[in-house]
Coordinates of C-alpha atoms in Angstrom, one line a residue:
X1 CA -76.4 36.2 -78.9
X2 CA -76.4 39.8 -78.4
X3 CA -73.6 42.5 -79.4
X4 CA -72.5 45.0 -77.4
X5 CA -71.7 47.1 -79.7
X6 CA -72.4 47.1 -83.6
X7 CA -69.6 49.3 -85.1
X8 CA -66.5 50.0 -83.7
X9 CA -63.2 51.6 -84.9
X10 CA -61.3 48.9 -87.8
X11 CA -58.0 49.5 -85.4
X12 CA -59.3 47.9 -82.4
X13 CA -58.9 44.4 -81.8
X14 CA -61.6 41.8 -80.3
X15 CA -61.8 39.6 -78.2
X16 CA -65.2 38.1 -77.0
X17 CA -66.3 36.9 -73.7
X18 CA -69.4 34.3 -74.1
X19 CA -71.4 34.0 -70.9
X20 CA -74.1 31.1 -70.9
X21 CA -76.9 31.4 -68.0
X22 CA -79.9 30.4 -67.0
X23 CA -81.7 33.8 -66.3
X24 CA -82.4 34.2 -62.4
X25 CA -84.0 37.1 -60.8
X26 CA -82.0 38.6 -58.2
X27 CA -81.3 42.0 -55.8
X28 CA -79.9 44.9 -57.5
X29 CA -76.1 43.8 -57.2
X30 CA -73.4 43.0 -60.3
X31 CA -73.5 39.1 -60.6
X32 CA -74.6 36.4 -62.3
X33 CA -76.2 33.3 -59.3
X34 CA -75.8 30.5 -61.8
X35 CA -73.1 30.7 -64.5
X36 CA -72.5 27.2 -67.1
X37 CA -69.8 28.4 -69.1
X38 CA -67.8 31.0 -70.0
X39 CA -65.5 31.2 -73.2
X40 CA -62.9 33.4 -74.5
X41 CA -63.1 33.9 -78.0
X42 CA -60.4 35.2 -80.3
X43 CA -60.8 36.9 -83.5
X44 CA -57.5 35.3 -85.9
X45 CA -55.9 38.9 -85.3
X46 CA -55.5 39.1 -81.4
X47 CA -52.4 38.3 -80.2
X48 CA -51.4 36.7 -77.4
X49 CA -49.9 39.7 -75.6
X50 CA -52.6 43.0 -75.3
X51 CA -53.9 45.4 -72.7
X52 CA -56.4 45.7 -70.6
X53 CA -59.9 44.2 -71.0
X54 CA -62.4 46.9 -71.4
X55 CA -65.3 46.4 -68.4
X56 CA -66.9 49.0 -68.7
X57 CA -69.9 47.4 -71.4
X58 CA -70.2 44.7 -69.2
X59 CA -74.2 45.9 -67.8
X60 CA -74.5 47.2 -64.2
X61 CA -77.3 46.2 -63.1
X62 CA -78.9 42.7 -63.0
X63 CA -81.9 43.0 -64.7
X64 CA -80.2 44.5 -67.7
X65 CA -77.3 41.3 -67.6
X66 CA -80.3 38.6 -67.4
X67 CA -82.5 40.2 -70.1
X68 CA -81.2 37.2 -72.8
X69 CA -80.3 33.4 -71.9
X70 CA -76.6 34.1 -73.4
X71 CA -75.0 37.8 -73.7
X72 CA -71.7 38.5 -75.3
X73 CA -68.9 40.9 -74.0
X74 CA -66.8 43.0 -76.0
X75 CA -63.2 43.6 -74.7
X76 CA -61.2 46.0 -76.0
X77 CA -57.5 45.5 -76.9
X78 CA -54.8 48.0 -77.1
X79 CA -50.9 48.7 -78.2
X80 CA -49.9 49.4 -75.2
X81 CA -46.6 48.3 -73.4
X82 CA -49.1 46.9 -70.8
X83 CA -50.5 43.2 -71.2
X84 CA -47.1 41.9 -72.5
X85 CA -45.8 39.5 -70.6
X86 CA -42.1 39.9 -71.3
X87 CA -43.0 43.1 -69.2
X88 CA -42.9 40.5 -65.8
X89 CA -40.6 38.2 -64.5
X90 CA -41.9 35.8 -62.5
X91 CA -40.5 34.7 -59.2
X92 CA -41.4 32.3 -56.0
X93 CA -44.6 30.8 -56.0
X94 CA -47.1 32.3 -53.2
X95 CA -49.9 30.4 -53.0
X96 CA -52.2 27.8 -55.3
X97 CA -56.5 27.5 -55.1
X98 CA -58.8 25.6 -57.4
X99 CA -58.1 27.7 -61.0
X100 CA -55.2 29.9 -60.1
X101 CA -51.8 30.2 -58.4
X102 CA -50.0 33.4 -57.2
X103 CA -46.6 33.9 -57.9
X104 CA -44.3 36.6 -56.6
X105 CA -42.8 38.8 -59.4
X106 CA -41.4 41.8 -61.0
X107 CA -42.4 44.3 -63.6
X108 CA -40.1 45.7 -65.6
X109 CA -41.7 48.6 -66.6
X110 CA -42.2 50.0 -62.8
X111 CA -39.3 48.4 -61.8
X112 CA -41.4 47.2 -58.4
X113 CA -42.5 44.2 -57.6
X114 CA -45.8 42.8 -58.2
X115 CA -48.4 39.6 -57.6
X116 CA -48.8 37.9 -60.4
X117 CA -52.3 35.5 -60.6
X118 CA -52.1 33.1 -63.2
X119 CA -55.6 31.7 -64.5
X120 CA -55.3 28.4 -66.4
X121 CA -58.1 28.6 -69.0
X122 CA -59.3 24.9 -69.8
X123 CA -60.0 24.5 -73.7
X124 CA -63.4 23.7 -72.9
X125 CA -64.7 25.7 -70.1
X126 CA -62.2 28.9 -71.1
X127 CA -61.6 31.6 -68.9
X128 CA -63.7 31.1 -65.1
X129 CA -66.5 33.8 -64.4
X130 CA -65.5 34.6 -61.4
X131 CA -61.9 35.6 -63.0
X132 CA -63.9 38.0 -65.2
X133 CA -66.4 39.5 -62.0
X134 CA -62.7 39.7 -60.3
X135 CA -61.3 41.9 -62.7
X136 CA -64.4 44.4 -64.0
X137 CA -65.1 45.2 -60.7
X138 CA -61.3 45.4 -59.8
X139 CA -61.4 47.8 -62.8
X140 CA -64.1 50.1 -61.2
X141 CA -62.8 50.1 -57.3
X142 CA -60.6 52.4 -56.5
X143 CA -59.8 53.0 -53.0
X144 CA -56.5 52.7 -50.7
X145 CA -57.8 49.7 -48.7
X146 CA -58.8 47.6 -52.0
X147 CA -56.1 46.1 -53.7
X148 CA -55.3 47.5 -56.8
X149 CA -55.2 45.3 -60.1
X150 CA -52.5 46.9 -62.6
X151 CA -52.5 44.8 -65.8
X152 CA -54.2 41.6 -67.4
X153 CA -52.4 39.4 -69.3
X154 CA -53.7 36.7 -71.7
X155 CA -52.1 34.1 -73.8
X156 CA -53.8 30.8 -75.1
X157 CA -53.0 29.0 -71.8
X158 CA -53.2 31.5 -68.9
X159 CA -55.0 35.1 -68.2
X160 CA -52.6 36.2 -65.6
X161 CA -54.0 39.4 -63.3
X162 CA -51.0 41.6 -62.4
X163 CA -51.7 43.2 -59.0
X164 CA -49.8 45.0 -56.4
X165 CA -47.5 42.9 -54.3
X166 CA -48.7 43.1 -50.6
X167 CA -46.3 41.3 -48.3
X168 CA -49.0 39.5 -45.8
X169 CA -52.7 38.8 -45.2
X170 CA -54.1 39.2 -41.8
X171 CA -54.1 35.5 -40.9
X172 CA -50.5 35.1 -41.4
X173 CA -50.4 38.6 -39.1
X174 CA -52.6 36.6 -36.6
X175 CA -50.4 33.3 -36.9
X176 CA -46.9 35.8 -36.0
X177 CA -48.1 37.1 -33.6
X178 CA -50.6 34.8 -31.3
X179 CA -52.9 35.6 -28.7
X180 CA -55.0 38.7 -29.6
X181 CA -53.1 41.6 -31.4
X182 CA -52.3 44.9 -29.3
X183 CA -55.7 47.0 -29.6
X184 CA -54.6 49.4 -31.1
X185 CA -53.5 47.4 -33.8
X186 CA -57.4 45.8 -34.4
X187 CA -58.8 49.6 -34.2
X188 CA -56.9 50.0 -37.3
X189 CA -57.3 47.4 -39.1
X190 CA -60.9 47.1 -38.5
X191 CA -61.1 50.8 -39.4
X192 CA -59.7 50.2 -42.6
X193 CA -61.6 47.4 -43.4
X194 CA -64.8 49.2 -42.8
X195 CA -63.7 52.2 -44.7
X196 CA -63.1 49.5 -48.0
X197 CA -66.4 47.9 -47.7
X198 CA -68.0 51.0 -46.8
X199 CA -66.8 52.1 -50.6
X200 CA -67.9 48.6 -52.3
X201 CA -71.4 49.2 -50.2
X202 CA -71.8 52.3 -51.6
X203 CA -71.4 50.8 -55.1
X204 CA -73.8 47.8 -54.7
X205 CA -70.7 45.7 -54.5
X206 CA -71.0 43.0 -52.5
X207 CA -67.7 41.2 -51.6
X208 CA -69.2 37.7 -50.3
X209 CA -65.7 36.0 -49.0
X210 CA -64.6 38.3 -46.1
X211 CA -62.2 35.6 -44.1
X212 CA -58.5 37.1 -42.9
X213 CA -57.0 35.2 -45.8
X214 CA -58.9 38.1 -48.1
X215 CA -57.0 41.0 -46.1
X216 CA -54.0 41.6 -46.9
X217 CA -51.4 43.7 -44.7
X218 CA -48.4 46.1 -45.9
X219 CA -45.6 46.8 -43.8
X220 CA -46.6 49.7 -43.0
X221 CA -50.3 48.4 -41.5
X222 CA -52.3 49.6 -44.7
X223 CA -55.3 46.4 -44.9
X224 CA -56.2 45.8 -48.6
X225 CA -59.5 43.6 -49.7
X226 CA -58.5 40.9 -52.6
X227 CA -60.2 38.3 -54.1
X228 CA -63.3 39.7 -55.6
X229 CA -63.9 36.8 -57.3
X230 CA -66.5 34.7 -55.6
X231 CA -69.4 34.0 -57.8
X232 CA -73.1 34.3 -56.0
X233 CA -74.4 31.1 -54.8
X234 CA -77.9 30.1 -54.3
X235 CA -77.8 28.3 -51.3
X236 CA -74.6 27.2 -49.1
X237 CA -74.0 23.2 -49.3
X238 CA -74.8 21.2 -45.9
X239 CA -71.7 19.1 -46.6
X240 CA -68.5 21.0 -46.9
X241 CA -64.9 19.5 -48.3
X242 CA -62.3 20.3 -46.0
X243 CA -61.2 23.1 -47.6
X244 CA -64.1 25.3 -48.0
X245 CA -64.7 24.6 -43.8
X246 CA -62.5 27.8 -43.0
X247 CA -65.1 30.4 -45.1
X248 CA -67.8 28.4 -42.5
X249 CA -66.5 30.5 -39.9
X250 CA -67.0 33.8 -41.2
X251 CA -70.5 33.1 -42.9
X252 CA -74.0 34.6 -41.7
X253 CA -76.2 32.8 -39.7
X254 CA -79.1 33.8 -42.5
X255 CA -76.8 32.0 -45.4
X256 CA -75.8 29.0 -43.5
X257 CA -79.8 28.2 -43.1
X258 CA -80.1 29.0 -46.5
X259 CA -81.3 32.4 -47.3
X260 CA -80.1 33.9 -50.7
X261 CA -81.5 37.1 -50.2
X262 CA -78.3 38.9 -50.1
X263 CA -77.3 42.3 -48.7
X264 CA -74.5 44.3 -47.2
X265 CA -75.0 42.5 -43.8
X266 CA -73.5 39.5 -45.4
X267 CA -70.1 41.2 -45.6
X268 CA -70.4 42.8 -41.9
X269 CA -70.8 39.8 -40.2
X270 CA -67.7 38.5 -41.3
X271 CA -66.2 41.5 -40.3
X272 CA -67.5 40.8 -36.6
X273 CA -66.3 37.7 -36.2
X274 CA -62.5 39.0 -37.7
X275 CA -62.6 41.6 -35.3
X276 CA -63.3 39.4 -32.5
X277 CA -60.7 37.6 -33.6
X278 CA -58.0 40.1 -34.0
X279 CA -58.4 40.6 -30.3
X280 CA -59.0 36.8 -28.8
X281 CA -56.4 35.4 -31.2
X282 CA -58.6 32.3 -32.0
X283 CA -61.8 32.0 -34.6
X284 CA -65.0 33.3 -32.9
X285 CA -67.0 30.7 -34.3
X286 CA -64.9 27.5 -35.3
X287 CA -67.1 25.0 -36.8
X288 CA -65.4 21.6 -37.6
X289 CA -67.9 19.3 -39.7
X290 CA -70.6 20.8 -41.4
X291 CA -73.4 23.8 -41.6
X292 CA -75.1 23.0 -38.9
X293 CA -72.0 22.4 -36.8
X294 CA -71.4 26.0 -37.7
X295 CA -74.8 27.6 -36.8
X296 CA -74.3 25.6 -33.2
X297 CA -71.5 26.9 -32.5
X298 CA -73.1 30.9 -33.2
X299 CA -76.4 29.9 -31.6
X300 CA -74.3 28.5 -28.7
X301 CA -72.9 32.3 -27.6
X302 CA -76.0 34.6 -29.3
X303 CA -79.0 32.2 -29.2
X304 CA -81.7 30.4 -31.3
X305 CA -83.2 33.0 -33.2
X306 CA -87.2 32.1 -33.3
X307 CA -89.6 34.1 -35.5
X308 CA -90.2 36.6 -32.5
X309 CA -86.9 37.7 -33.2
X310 CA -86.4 37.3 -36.4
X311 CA -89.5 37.4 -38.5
X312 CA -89.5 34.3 -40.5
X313 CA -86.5 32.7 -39.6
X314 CA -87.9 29.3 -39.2
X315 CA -89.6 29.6 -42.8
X316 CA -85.7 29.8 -44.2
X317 CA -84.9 26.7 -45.5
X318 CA -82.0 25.2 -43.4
X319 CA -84.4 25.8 -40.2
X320 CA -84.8 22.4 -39.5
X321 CA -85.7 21.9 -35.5
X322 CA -84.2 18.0 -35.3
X323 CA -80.8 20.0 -36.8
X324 CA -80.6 22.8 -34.1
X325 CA -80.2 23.0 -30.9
X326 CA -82.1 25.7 -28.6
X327 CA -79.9 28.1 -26.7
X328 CA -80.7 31.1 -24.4
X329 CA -78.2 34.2 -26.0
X330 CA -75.7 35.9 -23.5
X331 CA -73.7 39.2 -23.9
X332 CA -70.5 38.5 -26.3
X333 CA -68.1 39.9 -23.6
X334 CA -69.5 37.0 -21.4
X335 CA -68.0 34.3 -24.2
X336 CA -65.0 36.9 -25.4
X337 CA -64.2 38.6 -21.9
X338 CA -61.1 40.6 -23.8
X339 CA -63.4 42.9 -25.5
X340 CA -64.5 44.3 -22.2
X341 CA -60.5 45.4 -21.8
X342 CA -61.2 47.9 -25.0
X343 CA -63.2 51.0 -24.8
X344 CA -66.6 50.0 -27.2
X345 CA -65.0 46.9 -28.0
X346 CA -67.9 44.5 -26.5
X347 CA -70.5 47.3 -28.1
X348 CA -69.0 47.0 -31.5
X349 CA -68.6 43.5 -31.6
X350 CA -72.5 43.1 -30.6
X351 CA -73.6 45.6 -33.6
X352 CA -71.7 43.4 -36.3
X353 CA -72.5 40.1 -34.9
X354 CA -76.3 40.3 -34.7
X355 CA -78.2 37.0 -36.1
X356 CA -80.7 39.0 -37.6
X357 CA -79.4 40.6 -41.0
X358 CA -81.6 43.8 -40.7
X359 CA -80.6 44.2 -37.1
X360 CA -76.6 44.7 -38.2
X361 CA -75.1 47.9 -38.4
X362 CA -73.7 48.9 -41.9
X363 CA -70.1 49.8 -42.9
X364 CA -71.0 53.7 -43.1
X365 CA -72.6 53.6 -39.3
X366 CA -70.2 51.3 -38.1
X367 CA -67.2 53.8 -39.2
X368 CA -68.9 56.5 -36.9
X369 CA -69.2 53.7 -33.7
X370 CA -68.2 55.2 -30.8
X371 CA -65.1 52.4 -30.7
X372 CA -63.3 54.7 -33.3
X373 CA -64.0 58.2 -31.0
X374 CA -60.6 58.2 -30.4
X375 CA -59.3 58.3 -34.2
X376 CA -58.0 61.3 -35.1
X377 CA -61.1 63.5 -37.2
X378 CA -59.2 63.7 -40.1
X379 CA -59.6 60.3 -41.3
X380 CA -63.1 61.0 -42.3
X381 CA -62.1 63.5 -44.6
X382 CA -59.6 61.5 -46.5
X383 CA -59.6 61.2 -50.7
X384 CA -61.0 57.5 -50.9
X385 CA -57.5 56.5 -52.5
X386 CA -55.6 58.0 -49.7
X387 CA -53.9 55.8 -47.1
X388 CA -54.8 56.5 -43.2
X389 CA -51.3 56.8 -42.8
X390 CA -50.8 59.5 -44.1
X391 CA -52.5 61.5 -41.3
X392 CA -50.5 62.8 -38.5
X393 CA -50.1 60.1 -35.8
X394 CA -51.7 57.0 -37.1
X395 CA -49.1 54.7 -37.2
X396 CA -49.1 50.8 -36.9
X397 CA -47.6 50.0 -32.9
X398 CA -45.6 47.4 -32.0
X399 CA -46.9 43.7 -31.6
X400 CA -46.6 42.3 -28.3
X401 CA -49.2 41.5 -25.1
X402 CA -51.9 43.0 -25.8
X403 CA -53.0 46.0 -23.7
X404 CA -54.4 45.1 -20.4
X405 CA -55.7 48.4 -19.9
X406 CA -59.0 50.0 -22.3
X407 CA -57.9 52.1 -24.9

């Protein structure tokens, strides 16, 4: 095992995060692709209620984090009135996944209320990686449209992340109000989320889960990425549980047949098929059983991509011909005739949803599509953690039938 650091000040506490991996060569971003275990150790004089971790040792760059088979993290514990957790009350119960729930709650040193994640750590397995990647890179990204983690707290059962409370996400937008959202609605929202990953991109962040479940919506319209927390998988499974069958719908063609060379086009092509959504009101590409139920259903509307198109597509390793069916492509607007009623909309749509990963526009370029042209200029020259809303006439409209006119 390898220190970070070999002498530190005798007032700061410790607490050790163990990684175990199996060393993998991968693309410049933060990550580990195949994580066993991860503990949390404790030295006998931690307590159960401190700070903030501190990230910033954790390496930033993959070749630096995969140099030994096991690498130790320092983190850093304070005396702060932060990371107690008589400081919250918790409240209703928001939402449960596989290692954590969310509950509603209150801090009482803001006086506001907050979202409170509660991690369970297993004895064995201790605290999940992809709680830890959640939270360094949490630490790091700043921005108005990525949601902003306050405070950790840990205690021998839980390691609860105290976020800002944000009263929606975008699917429970979509759900109240069905059948497409008004226009100018989606050229916000989309806006926004562009302008987030646009910040991650920048950073060699990669976000990996964009679904509508990962947006989450103020009252006043701001759109917030969460859940930084998927880990980096190799390949993507054939056979899904029911559960993981939504995050289908928003995965790349070039991941579903099994390609694990990752890039920022992963994260735009969900981003095509939200933004189709936001104006059809129903999934753009709704597979129901499997992987390859999933690539039918994209290859149905854009086409079977063949090596003419896509340099070695049928080399990736889900390309199986017996599996897939051939289909001629057709214009989007032919499938989703709404986006013809917005100015760009079909144009967009076409540059974030393009089978090939190289051909897809990026989160900078597609912030300066001609869709947004009628945006007011000042948007591009806001602080990164300055809200859209706060410029002059950008304001979230009223939901109702969506235009039937292009705006």
């Amino acid at each position: 095992m390898a220190r970070v650091e070999d002498a530190e000040p005798a007032s700061v506490q410790r607490a050790w995060f163990v990684v175990e991996h199996q060393p993998t060569q991968q693309s410049g971003c933060f990550g580990v692709r195949s994580v066993l275990r991860l503990n949390l150790i404790t030295s006998p004089d931690v307590t159960t209620r401190h700070s903030l971790f501190r990230t910033d040792l954790i390496p930033k760059t993959s070749r630096e984090f995969m140099k030994t088979p096991k690498t130790m993290f320092l983190a850093r514990l304070g005396d702060s009135p932060f990371g107690k957790s008589e400081a919250y009350i918790k409240l209703e119960q928001l939402g449960e996944g596989s290692y954590a729930t969310v509950f509603k709650g209150y801090s009482n040193l803001t006086n506001q209320v907050v979202a409170l994640k509660e991690i369970r750590l297993q004895e064995e397995e201790g605290a999940p990686f992809t709680a830890i990647r959640e939270a360094s890179l949490l630490k790091e990204l700043k921005h108005a449209n990525i949601v902003t983690l306050h405070d950790i707290i840990h205690t021998k059962e839980t390691l609860t992340f105290v976020f800002e409370y944000v009263h929606t996400d975008l699917s429970q937008y979509m759900e109240k109000h069905p059948g497409g959202l008004e226009h100018r609605n989606v050229r916000l929202f989309l806006y926004q989320l562009l302008r987030g990953l646009a910040y991650c991109h920048q950073r060699r962040v990669l976000h990996r889960d964009v679904k509508p479940q990962n947006l989450l919506i103020s009252e006043m319209g701001e759109l917030k990425l969460a859940d930084f927390g998927l880990a980096r998988a190799k390949s993507v499974p054939s056979h899904t549980y029911s559960h993981e069958v939504v995050t289908l719908w928003y995965r790349p063609p070039d991941v579903l047949l099994g390609s694990t060379d990752y890039s920022t086009s992963l994260d735009m092509w969900g981003v095509g098929c939200i933004f189709v959504e936001m104006v059809t009101g129903v999934p753009t590409f709704p597979g129901v059983r499997d992987t390859y139920d999933q690539l039918d259903k994209i290859f149905k509307i854009l086409g079977t991509p063949t090596d003419d198109d896509w340099d070695g597509v049928t080399q990736l390793p889900g390309y199986k011909n017996h599996k897939l069916g051939f289909y001629r492509g057709q214009k989007l607007g032919l499938s989703f005739p709404r986006l013809y009623d917005i100015m760009e909309g079909e144009s967009m749509a076409s540059a974030l949803l393009q089978l090939n990963p190289d051909d897809r526009i990026g989160a900078d370029n597609a912030l300066r599509h001609r869709y947004f042209s009628s945006l007011p200029p000042k948007l591009y020259e806001l602080p990164d953690e300055t809200s859209i809303f706060s410029v002059e006439g950008v304001y979230l409209f009223p939901e109702g039938r969506p235009c039937a006119v292009k705006t």
